[in-house]
Short mmCIF file of C-alpha atoms and ligand atoms in Angstrom, two decimals:
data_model
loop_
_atom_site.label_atom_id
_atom_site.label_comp_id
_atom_site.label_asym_id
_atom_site.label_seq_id
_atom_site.Cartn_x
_atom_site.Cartn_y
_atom_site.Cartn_z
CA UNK A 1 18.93 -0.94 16.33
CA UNK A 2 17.73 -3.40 13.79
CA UNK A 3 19.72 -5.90 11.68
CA UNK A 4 21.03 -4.47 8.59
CA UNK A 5 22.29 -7.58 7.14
CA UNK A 6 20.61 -11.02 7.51
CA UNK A 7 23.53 -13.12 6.11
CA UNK A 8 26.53 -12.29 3.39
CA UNK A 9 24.89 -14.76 0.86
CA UNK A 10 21.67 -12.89 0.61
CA UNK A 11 23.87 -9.25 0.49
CA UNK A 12 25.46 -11.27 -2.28
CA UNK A 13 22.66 -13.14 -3.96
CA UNK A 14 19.89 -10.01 -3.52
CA UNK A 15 21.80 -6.63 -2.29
CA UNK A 16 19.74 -7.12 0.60
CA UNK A 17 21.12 -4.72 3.19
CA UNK A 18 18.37 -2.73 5.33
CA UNK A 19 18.00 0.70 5.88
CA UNK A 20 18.33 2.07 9.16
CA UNK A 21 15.45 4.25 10.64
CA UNK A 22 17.30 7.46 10.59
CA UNK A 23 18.05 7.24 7.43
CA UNK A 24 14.29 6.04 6.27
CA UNK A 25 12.72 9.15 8.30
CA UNK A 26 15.80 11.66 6.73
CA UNK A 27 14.64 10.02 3.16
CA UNK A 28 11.20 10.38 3.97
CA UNK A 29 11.06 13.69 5.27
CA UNK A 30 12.58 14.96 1.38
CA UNK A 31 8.31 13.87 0.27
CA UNK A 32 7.06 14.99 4.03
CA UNK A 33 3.65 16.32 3.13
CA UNK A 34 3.35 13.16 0.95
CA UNK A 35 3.81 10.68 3.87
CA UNK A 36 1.10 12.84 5.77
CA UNK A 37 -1.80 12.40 3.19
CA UNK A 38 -3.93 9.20 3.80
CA UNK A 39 -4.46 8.58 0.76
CA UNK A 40 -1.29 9.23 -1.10
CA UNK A 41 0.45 6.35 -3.07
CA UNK A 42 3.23 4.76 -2.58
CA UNK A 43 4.90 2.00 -3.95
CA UNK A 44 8.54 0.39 -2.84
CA UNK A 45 9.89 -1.89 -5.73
CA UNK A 46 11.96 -3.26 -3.27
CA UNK A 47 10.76 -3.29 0.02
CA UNK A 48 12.42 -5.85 2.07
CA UNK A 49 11.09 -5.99 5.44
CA UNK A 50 9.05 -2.58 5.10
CA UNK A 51 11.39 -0.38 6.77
CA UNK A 52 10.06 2.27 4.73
CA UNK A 53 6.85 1.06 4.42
CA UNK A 54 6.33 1.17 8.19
CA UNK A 55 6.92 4.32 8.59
CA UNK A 56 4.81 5.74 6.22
CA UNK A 57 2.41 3.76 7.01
CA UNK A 58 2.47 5.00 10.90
CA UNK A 59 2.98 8.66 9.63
CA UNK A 60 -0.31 7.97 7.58
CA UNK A 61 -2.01 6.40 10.18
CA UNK A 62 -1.69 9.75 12.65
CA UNK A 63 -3.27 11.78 9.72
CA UNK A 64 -6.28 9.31 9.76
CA UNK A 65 -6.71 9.78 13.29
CA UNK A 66 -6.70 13.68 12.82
CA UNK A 67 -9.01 13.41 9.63
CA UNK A 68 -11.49 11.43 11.90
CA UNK A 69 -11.86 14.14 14.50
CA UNK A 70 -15.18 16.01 13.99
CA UNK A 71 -14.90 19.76 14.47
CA UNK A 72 -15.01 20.85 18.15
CA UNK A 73 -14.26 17.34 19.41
CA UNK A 74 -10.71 16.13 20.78
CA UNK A 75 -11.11 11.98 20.00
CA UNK A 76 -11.59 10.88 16.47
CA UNK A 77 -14.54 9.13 15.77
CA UNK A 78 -14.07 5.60 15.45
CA UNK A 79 -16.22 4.17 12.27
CA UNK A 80 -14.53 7.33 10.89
CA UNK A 81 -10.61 5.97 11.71
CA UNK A 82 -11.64 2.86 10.73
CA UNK A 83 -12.66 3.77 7.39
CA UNK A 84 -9.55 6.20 7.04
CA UNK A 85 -7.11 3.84 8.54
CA UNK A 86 -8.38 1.63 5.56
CA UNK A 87 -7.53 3.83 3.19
CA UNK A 88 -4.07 4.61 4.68
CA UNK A 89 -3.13 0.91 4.27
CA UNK A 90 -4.88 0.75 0.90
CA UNK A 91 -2.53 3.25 -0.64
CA UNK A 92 0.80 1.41 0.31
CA UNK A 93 2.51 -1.22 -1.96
CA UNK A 94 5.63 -3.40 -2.24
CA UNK A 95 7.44 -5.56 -3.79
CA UNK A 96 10.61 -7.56 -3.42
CA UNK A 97 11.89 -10.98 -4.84
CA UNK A 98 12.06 -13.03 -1.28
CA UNK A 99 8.82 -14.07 0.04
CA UNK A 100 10.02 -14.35 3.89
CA UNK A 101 10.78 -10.70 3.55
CA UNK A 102 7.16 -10.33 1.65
CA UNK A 103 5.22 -11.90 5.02
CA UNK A 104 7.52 -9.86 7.31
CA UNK A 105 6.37 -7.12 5.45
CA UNK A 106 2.58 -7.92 5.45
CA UNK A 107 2.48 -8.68 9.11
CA UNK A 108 4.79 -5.40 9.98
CA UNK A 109 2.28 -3.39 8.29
CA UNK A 110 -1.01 -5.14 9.71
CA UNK A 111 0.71 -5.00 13.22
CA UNK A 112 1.33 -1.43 13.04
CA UNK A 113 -2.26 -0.81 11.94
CA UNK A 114 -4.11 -3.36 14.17
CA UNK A 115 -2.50 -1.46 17.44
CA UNK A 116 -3.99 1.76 16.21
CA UNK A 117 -7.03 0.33 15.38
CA UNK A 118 -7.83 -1.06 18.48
CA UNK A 119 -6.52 1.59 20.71
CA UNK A 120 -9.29 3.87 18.93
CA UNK A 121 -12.02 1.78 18.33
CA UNK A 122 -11.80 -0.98 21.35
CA UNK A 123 -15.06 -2.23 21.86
CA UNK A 124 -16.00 -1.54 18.70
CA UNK A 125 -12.86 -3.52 16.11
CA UNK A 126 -14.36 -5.44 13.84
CA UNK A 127 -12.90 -8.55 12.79
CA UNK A 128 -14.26 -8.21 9.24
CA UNK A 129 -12.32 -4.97 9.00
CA UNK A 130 -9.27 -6.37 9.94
CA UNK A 131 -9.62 -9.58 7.85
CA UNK A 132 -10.25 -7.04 5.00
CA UNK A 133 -6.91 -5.45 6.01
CA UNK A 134 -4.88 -8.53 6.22
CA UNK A 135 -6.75 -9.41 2.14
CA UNK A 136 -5.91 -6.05 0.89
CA UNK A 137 -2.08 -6.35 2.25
CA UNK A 138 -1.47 -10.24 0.65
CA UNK A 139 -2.59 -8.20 -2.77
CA UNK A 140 -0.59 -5.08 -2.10
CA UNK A 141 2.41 -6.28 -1.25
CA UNK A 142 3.63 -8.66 -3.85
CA UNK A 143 6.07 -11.37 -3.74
CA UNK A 144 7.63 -10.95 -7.39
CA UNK A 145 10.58 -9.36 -9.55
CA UNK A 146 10.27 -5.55 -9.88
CA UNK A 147 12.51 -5.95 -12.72
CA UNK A 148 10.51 -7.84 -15.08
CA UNK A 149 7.65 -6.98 -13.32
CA UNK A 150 6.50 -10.72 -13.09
CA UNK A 151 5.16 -12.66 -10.01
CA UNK A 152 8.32 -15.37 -8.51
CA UNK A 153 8.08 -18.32 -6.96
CA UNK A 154 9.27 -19.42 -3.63
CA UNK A 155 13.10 -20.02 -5.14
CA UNK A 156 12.82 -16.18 -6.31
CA UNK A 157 12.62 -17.53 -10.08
CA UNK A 158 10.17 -15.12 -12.87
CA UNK A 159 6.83 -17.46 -13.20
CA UNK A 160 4.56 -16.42 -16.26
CA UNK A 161 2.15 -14.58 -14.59
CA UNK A 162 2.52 -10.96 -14.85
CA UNK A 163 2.14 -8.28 -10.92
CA UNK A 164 -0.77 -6.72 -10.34
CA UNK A 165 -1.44 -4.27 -8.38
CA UNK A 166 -5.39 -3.39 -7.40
CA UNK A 167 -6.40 0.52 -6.73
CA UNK A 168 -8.65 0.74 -4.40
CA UNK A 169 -11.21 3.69 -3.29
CA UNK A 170 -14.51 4.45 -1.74
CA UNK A 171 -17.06 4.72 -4.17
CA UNK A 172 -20.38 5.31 -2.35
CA UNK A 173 -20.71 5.31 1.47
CA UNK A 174 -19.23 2.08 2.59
CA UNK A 175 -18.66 0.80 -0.75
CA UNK A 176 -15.05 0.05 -1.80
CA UNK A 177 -14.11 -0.64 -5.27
CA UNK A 178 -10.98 -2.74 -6.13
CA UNK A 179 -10.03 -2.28 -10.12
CA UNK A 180 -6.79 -4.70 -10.71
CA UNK A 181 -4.14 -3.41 -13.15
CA UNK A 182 -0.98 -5.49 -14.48
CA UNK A 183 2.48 -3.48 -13.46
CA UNK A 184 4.19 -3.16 -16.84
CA UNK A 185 1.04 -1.66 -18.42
CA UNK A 186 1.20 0.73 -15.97
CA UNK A 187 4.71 2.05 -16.21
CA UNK A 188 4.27 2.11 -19.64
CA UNK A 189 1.67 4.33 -19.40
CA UNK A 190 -1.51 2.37 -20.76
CA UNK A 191 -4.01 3.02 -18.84
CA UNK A 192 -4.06 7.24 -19.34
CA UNK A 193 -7.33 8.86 -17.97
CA UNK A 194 -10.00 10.30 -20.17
CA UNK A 195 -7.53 12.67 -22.21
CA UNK A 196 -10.58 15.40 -22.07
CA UNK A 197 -10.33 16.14 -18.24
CA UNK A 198 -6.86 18.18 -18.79
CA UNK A 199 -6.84 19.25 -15.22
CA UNK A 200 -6.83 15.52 -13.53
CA UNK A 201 -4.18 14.66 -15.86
CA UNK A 202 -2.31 11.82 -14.83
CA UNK A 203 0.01 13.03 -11.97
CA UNK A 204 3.64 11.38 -12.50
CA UNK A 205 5.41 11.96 -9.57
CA UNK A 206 8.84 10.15 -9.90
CA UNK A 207 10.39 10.64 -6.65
CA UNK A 208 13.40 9.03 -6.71
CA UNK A 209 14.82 8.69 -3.49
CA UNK A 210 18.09 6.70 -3.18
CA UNK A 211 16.94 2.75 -4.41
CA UNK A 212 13.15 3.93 -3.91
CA UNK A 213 10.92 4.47 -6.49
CA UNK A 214 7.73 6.83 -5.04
CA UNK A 215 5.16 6.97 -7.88
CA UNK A 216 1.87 8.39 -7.67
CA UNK A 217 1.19 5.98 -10.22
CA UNK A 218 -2.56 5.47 -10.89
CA UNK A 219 -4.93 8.02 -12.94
CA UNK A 220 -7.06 9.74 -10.52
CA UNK A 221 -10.22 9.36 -12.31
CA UNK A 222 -11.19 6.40 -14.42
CA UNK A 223 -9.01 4.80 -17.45
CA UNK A 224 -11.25 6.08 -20.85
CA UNK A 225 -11.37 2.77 -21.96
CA UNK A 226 -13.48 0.87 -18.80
CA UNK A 227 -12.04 -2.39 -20.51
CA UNK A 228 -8.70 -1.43 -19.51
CA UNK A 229 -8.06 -2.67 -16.26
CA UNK A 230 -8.31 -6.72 -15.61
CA UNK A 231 -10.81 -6.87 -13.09
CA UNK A 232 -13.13 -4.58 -11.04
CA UNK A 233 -15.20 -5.64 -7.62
CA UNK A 234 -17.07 -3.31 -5.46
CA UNK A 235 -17.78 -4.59 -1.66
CA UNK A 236 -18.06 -3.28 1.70
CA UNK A 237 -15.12 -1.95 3.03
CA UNK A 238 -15.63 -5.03 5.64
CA UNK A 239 -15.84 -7.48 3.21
CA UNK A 240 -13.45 -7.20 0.14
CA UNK A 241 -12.03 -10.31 0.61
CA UNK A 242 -15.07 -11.91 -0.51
CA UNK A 243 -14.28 -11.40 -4.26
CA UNK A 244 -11.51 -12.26 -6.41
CA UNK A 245 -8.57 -13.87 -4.99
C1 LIG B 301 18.98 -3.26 -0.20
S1 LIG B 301 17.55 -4.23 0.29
C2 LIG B 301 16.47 -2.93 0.77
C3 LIG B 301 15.28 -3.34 1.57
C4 LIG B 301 14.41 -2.16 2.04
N1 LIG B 301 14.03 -1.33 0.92
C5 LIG B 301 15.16 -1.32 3.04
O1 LIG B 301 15.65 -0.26 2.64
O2 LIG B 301 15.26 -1.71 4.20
C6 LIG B 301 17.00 -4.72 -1.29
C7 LIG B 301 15.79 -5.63 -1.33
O3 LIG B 301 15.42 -5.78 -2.68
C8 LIG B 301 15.04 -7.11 -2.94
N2 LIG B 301 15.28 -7.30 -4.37
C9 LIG B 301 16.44 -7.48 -5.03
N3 LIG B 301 16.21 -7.54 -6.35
C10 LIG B 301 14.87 -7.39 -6.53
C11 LIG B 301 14.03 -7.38 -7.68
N4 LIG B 301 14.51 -7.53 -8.91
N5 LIG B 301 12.71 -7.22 -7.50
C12 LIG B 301 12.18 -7.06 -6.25
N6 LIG B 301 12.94 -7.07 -5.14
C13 LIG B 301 14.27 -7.23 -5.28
C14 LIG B 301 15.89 -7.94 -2.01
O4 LIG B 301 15.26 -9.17 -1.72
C15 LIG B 301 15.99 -7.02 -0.78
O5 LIG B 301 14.97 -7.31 0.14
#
């Protein structure tokens, strides 16, 4: 079994104790059909290592692989994974206040995805894919303080400069768009979606599960006000990590 503890200064200094798998898969089997959508959201305001995020992440991933399998065929398709494995890792996000935990994190979650993706696609992985993967990890899982919802430095302390999280979605074919929003404008509830499509209404799922947060929290369609949101790129799925930072 894992580490719970890393030392009693940091159980002192950050409540950092870890949860233990059991307990992660008991907690999230309460949202099961949640974990099992690709392209559900998730976010973990204090995510430590990823214990949780791992496993939704790998609980994700198996839906991708049965998303990508065409009808009277047995292997999934493996441009199709690819894409949908994208999207799985897309949806996830974290924070927490300690950056070694942050990079654990990152590399947990691109390690867990990388051994899919090559098991499916073999001769055909793509290193531009999983470059993309490794970009849209460093900006989904943020080193900062859920709290005041501001970036930290490496000593854990609030710098100026406000999270943000990017949402990111196919738009056409293999064009992926990547619209940045800050944290506390989101919680607060700025950005609402056009208040005339009643049915999309923004979903606020509040899943509280012990010291997780689960929040659905993006509109589905787009803000009414375009200038609402920082930034917005659109790329290949490949190549995202050639705009912005
Ligand atoms: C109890 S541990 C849980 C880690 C992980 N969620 C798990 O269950 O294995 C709490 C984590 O929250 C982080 N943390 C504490 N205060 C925080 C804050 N204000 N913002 C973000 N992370 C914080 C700590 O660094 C630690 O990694």
């Amino acid at each position: 079994m894992a580490k719970q503890v890393k030392s009693r200064q940091r159980v002192a200094d950050h409540g950092e104790v870890f949860t233990a798998e059991r307990e992660v898969n008991a907690m999230l089997n309460m949202v099961k059909p949640e974990t099992e959508r690709v392209d559900s959201r998730f976010l973990e305001p204090a995510c430590g290592d990823g214990n949780f995020l791992s496993e939704i992440l790998r609980r994700k991933l198996e839906a991708a692989k049965k998303r990508a399998i065409p009808p009277r065929r047995k292997k999934p398709l493996p441009l199709e994974f690819e894409k949908q494995s994208v999207i799985a890792v897309a949806s996830i996000y974290g924070v927490d206040l300690l950056i070694d935990n942050v990079i654990t994190c990152r590399n947990r979650l691109y390690e867990i995805w990388d051994k899919e993706y090559t098991e499916i696609c073999k001769k055909e992985v793509n290193e531009d894919c999983q470059e993309a993967v490794r970009f849209i990890l460093s900006r989904n899982i943020v080193c900062g303080n859920a709290l005041s919802m501001k970036e930290v430095d490496e000593n854990g302390n609030d710098t100026a400069e406000p999270i943000v999280f990017s949402e990111w979605a196919f738009v056409t074919g293999n064009n992926m768009q990547r619209k940045d929003y800050r944290f506390d404008k989101l919680l607060a509830g700025e950005y609402e979606p056009d208040p005339g499509a009643k049915k999309k209404k923004r979903k606020s799922v509040e899943n509280e599960v012990g010291q997780m947060n689960l929040l659905d929290f993006l509109p589905e369609e787009k803000p009414s006000d375009e200038g609402e949101f920082l930034t917005s790129y659109i790329a290949n799925y490949r190549r995202v990590q050639d705009h912005g930072e």
